[in-house]
């Protein structure tokens, strides 16, 4: 059988290439080889969270994978048949639970029966969408395409300890094409600073800095919530802007050497930029929507600046499906992405 060959160092050059390729392989039946995995990273090759996502794809999709070991820079993946059911996966670190879900969601959403996933690891850590983004921003849009998905967080997991737990129930259905061009009027604003096993003053400083950088937000729009100490140490800022047709969730996370004020300022400015843009998608939702829209046969959305993750995903989709993705503008200085 002809193998699709992917240079893992091109484009975004990270774990997204692995996750997208596994999902596309399960959906299309096309086997693939990835070489030069994460070649440009400080720690190249497979890390624990990447292995968990691939192992999960193998378990759910009856797939075989050669080269699946820590530090490996090359894998060969041969898909089987996707089997709905109950699965549990543990990243073992603060590696992202959301990114494991990203690998499995669309294949299971097209399976012939419901599925239930329990994924343990990081739920609120840098370099990955937090649980709140998946539950409040992405999944409601995804459900408009047909499948029903419920997401519950049982325990928060911060970097570096992890230990979080999410539970996902998927009721499959054929994917239908949708267009996400207008977000509608704004209907809500809400923010939370979550913290555990840290001085509460850190959370209050993050809140104060964020409020100074989101025009139009009131003092009581952002609250502070302390979690049980055994879920820490950690702190996360979550800002949500609700519109008629979509909600955007912007986040910021604490780490050593990063001031509370910097976390609040950065997230606040990102939210202010999104609110002023008029676009449907923020920079992370655009990446998430490409795959289901491509499998549905097409779709379109407006967005803010197109990310490297999105362009990389578009190239992989074309490689596996032949479906083209066009990037342009919509006449209102918003990016327009058209699939198929």
Coordinates of C-alpha atoms in Angstrom, one line a residue:
X1 CA 0.0 0.0 0.0
X2 CA 1.3 3.5 -0.8
X3 CA 2.4 5.4 2.3
X4 CA 1.9 9.1 2.8
X5 CA 5.2 10.5 3.9
X6 CA 5.3 13.6 6.1
X7 CA 8.3 15.8 7.1
X8 CA 7.6 16.4 10.8
X9 CA 9.9 19.4 10.9
X10 CA 7.9 21.5 8.4
X11 CA 5.2 24.0 9.2
X12 CA 4.3 24.1 12.9
X13 CA 6.8 21.4 13.3
X14 CA 5.5 20.0 16.6
X15 CA 3.0 17.6 18.1
X16 CA 0.1 18.9 16.1
X17 CA 1.5 17.2 13.0
X18 CA 1.3 13.8 14.8
X19 CA -2.2 14.3 16.2
X20 CA -3.7 15.6 13.0
X21 CA -2.0 12.8 10.9
X22 CA -3.3 10.1 13.3
X23 CA -6.9 11.5 13.2
X24 CA -6.8 11.9 9.4
X25 CA -5.4 8.4 9.0
X26 CA -8.2 6.9 11.1
X27 CA -10.8 8.9 9.1
X28 CA -9.4 8.1 5.6
X29 CA -7.8 4.7 6.0
X30 CA -4.5 6.1 4.6
X31 CA -1.3 4.9 6.3
X32 CA 1.6 7.3 6.8
X33 CA 5.2 7.8 7.8
X34 CA 6.4 10.8 9.7
X35 CA 10.1 11.6 9.7
X36 CA 12.1 14.2 11.5
X37 CA 9.5 14.4 14.3
X38 CA 9.8 17.7 16.2
X39 CA 13.3 18.1 14.7
X40 CA 13.5 21.8 15.5
X41 CA 12.5 21.6 19.1
X42 CA 14.8 21.7 22.1
X43 CA 13.9 18.1 22.9
X44 CA 13.3 16.6 19.5
X45 CA 11.4 13.4 18.9
X46 CA 8.4 11.9 20.7
X47 CA 7.6 13.0 24.2
X48 CA 5.2 11.3 26.7
X49 CA 2.1 13.3 25.7
X50 CA 2.7 12.6 22.0
X51 CA 3.0 8.9 22.7
X52 CA -0.2 8.9 24.7
X53 CA -2.1 10.5 21.8
X54 CA -0.7 8.0 19.3
X55 CA -1.4 5.1 21.6
X56 CA -4.9 6.3 22.0
X57 CA -5.4 6.5 18.3
X58 CA -4.1 2.9 18.0
X59 CA -6.5 1.7 20.7
X60 CA -9.5 3.4 19.3
X61 CA -8.7 2.8 15.6
X62 CA -7.2 -0.7 15.7
X63 CA -4.0 0.7 14.3
X64 CA -0.4 -0.5 14.3
X65 CA 2.5 1.9 14.9
X66 CA 6.2 1.2 14.4
X67 CA 8.8 3.4 16.2
X68 CA 6.5 4.3 19.1
X69 CA 9.1 5.0 21.8
X70 CA 10.3 8.1 23.7
X71 CA 12.6 10.2 21.6
X72 CA 11.8 8.5 18.4
X73 CA 12.1 10.7 15.3
X74 CA 10.2 8.4 12.9
X75 CA 7.0 6.4 13.1
X76 CA 5.0 4.4 10.6
X77 CA 1.2 4.3 11.3
X78 CA -1.2 1.8 9.7
X79 CA -4.9 2.4 10.6
X80 CA -7.5 -0.2 11.3
X81 CA -11.2 0.1 12.0
X82 CA -12.5 2.7 14.6
X83 CA -14.3 0.9 17.4
X84 CA -16.6 3.0 19.7
X85 CA -16.7 2.1 23.3
X86 CA -15.3 3.1 26.7
X87 CA -11.6 4.1 26.9
X88 CA -9.3 5.5 29.6
X89 CA -6.0 7.2 28.8
X90 CA -3.4 8.6 31.2
X91 CA -0.8 11.0 29.9
X92 CA 1.2 10.5 33.1
X93 CA 2.4 14.1 33.3
X94 CA 0.8 17.5 32.8
X95 CA 0.6 16.7 29.1
X96 CA -2.6 18.0 27.7
X97 CA -5.8 16.0 28.0
X98 CA -7.4 18.3 25.4
X99 CA -4.9 17.4 22.8
X100 CA -5.5 13.7 23.3
X101 CA -9.2 14.4 22.9
X102 CA -8.4 16.3 19.7
X103 CA -6.9 13.2 18.2
X104 CA -9.9 11.0 18.9
X105 CA -13.0 13.2 18.7
X106 CA -13.8 13.3 15.0
X107 CA -13.1 9.6 14.4
X108 CA -15.3 8.6 17.3
X109 CA -18.0 11.1 16.4
X110 CA -18.4 9.2 13.1
X111 CA -18.4 5.7 14.7
X112 CA -21.5 3.6 14.8
X113 CA -22.3 3.8 18.5
X114 CA -21.6 6.1 21.5
X115 CA -18.3 6.3 23.2
X116 CA -17.0 7.4 26.6
X117 CA -13.5 8.7 27.3
X118 CA -11.7 9.3 30.6
X119 CA -8.4 11.2 30.0
X120 CA -6.0 12.0 32.8
X121 CA -3.2 14.5 32.7
X122 CA -3.0 18.3 32.4
X123 CA -6.2 20.3 32.0
X124 CA -4.8 23.9 32.5
X125 CA -1.2 24.3 31.2
X126 CA 0.6 26.4 28.6
X127 CA 0.9 25.4 24.9
X128 CA -2.5 23.6 24.8
X129 CA -6.2 24.6 25.0
X130 CA -7.6 24.4 28.5
X131 CA -10.6 22.2 29.3
X132 CA -12.8 25.4 29.4
X133 CA -11.9 26.2 25.8
X134 CA -12.9 22.8 24.6
X135 CA -16.1 22.7 26.6
X136 CA -17.3 26.3 26.1
X137 CA -15.8 27.4 22.8
X138 CA -15.1 24.4 20.4
X139 CA -17.6 21.7 21.4
X140 CA -20.8 23.9 21.0
X141 CA -19.7 24.8 17.5
X142 CA -18.8 21.1 16.7
X143 CA -22.2 20.0 18.0
X144 CA -23.9 22.2 15.3
X145 CA -22.4 19.8 12.8
X146 CA -24.4 16.9 14.2
X147 CA -22.7 14.8 16.9
X148 CA -23.5 15.4 20.6
X149 CA -20.7 15.7 23.1
X150 CA -20.7 16.2 26.8
X151 CA -17.5 17.2 28.6
X152 CA -17.0 17.2 32.4
X153 CA -14.0 18.1 34.4
X154 CA -13.5 16.0 37.6
X155 CA -10.2 17.3 38.7
X156 CA -8.0 20.2 37.6
X157 CA -4.4 19.4 36.6
X158 CA -1.7 22.2 36.4
X159 CA 1.9 22.1 35.2
X160 CA 4.1 20.4 36.2
X161 CA 2.1 18.0 38.5
X162 CA -0.8 17.2 36.2
X163 CA -3.2 14.8 37.8
X164 CA -6.3 16.2 36.1
X165 CA -9.2 14.2 34.9
X166 CA -11.8 14.9 32.2
X167 CA -14.7 12.7 31.1
X168 CA -16.2 12.9 27.6
X169 CA -19.3 11.2 26.2
X170 CA -19.8 11.2 22.4
X171 CA -23.1 10.4 20.7
X172 CA -22.1 10.0 17.0
X173 CA -23.8 11.4 13.9
X174 CA -22.9 12.2 10.3
X175 CA -21.1 15.6 10.0
X176 CA -23.0 18.3 8.2
X177 CA -21.5 21.3 6.5
X178 CA -21.8 24.6 8.4
X179 CA -20.6 28.2 7.8
X180 CA -19.4 30.3 10.7
X181 CA -19.1 33.8 9.3
X182 CA -20.9 36.1 11.8
X183 CA -20.6 35.7 15.6
X184 CA -23.7 37.9 16.4
X185 CA -24.1 40.4 19.2
X186 CA -22.1 40.1 22.4
X187 CA -24.3 38.6 25.2
X188 CA -21.9 38.0 28.1
X189 CA -18.5 38.5 29.6
X190 CA -17.0 36.4 32.4
X191 CA -13.6 35.6 33.7
X192 CA -12.2 33.4 36.5
X193 CA -8.8 33.1 38.1
X194 CA -8.4 29.5 39.3
X195 CA -5.7 28.8 41.9
X196 CA -4.6 26.0 44.2
X197 CA -1.9 25.7 46.9
X198 CA -0.7 29.2 46.2
X199 CA -1.0 32.6 47.9
X200 CA -4.3 34.1 46.9
X201 CA -2.6 37.5 46.3
X202 CA -1.2 36.0 43.1
X203 CA -4.7 35.4 41.8
X204 CA -5.9 38.8 42.8
X205 CA -2.9 40.5 41.0
X206 CA -3.7 38.5 37.8
X207 CA -7.3 39.6 38.0
X208 CA -6.4 43.3 38.5
X209 CA -3.9 43.3 35.6
X210 CA -6.5 41.6 33.3
X211 CA -9.2 44.1 34.1
X212 CA -7.0 46.9 33.1
X213 CA -6.6 45.5 29.6
X214 CA -10.1 44.5 28.6
X215 CA -12.1 47.7 27.8
X216 CA -15.7 47.5 28.8
X217 CA -15.3 44.8 31.4
X218 CA -16.7 45.5 34.9
X219 CA -14.9 44.7 38.1
X220 CA -17.3 41.9 38.9
X221 CA -16.9 40.2 35.5
X222 CA -13.8 38.4 36.7
X223 CA -13.9 36.4 39.9
X224 CA -11.3 34.4 41.9
X225 CA -11.9 30.8 42.7
X226 CA -9.7 28.7 45.0
X227 CA -9.5 24.9 44.3
X228 CA -8.6 22.2 46.8
X229 CA -4.9 22.3 47.7
X230 CA -4.3 18.8 46.5
X231 CA -5.0 20.0 42.9
X232 CA -2.1 22.4 42.9
X233 CA 0.1 24.1 42.9
X234 CA -1.1 26.1 40.0
X235 CA -2.9 29.2 38.7
X236 CA -4.9 29.8 35.5
X237 CA -6.8 32.9 34.1
X238 CA -9.8 32.2 31.9
X239 CA -11.6 35.0 30.1
X240 CA -14.8 34.2 28.2
X241 CA -16.6 36.5 25.8
X242 CA -20.0 35.1 24.7
X243 CA -21.7 36.0 21.5
X244 CA -24.9 34.8 19.9
X245 CA -23.2 32.1 17.8
X246 CA -19.9 31.5 19.5
X247 CA -17.9 32.0 22.7
X248 CA -14.2 32.8 22.8
X249 CA -12.1 31.6 25.7
X250 CA -8.7 33.2 26.3
X251 CA -6.4 31.8 28.9
X252 CA -3.1 32.4 30.7
X253 CA -1.1 30.1 33.0
X254 CA 1.3 30.6 35.8
X255 CA 4.9 29.3 35.6
X256 CA 8.2 30.0 37.4
X257 CA 9.6 33.4 36.4
X258 CA 6.4 34.8 34.9
X259 CA 4.9 37.6 36.9
X260 CA 1.2 37.7 37.9
X261 CA 0.9 41.0 36.1
X262 CA 2.3 39.6 32.8
X263 CA -0.3 36.8 32.8
X264 CA -3.1 39.2 33.3
X265 CA -1.9 41.8 30.7
X266 CA -1.2 39.2 28.0
X267 CA -4.5 37.4 28.3
X268 CA -6.4 40.7 28.7
X269 CA -4.9 42.2 25.5
X270 CA -5.6 39.0 23.6
X271 CA -9.3 39.1 24.6
X272 CA -9.5 42.8 23.8
X273 CA -8.1 42.1 20.3
X274 CA -10.6 39.4 19.7
X275 CA -13.6 41.5 20.8
X276 CA -12.5 44.3 18.5
X277 CA -11.9 42.0 15.5
X278 CA -15.5 41.1 14.6
X279 CA -14.3 37.6 13.6
X280 CA -16.1 34.4 14.5
X281 CA -12.9 32.4 15.4
X282 CA -10.0 33.2 17.6
X283 CA -6.6 31.8 16.8
X284 CA -7.2 28.4 18.4
X285 CA -10.8 27.7 17.3
X286 CA -9.7 28.1 13.7
X287 CA -7.2 25.2 14.1
X288 CA -9.9 23.0 15.7
X289 CA -12.6 23.5 13.1
X290 CA -10.6 22.6 10.0
X291 CA -10.7 18.9 10.5
X292 CA -14.4 18.3 11.1
X293 CA -15.3 20.8 8.3
X294 CA -13.0 19.0 5.9
X295 CA -14.6 15.6 6.7
X296 CA -18.1 17.2 6.5
X297 CA -17.3 18.1 2.8
X298 CA -16.7 21.8 3.3
X299 CA -17.4 24.8 5.3
X300 CA -16.2 28.3 6.0
X301 CA -15.4 30.7 8.9
X302 CA -14.1 34.1 9.6
X303 CA -11.1 34.5 11.9
X304 CA -8.4 36.6 13.3
X305 CA -4.8 36.3 11.9
X306 CA -4.1 32.8 10.6
X307 CA -1.7 30.8 12.7
X308 CA 1.1 28.4 11.7
X309 CA -0.9 25.6 13.3
X310 CA -3.8 26.3 11.0
X311 CA -1.7 26.4 7.8
X312 CA 0.0 23.2 8.8
X313 CA -3.3 21.5 9.5
X314 CA -4.6 22.7 6.1
X315 CA -1.6 21.1 4.3
X316 CA -2.1 17.8 6.1
X317 CA -5.9 17.8 5.3
X318 CA -5.1 18.3 1.6
X319 CA -2.4 15.6 1.7
X320 CA -4.9 13.0 3.1
X321 CA -8.2 14.0 1.5
X322 CA -7.3 16.1 -1.5
X323 CA -9.6 18.8 -0.2
X324 CA -8.3 22.3 -0.7
X325 CA -8.5 25.1 1.9
X326 CA -8.4 28.7 0.8
X327 CA -7.3 31.7 2.9
X328 CA -8.4 35.2 2.1
X329 CA -10.3 38.2 3.4
X330 CA -14.1 38.8 3.6
X331 CA -14.2 42.5 2.8
X332 CA -14.4 43.5 6.5
X333 CA -10.7 43.0 7.2
X334 CA -11.4 39.6 8.7
X335 CA -9.6 36.5 7.5
X336 CA -11.9 34.1 5.6
X337 CA -11.2 30.4 5.5
X338 CA -13.1 28.3 3.0
X339 CA -12.8 24.5 3.1
X340 CA -13.5 22.5 -0.1

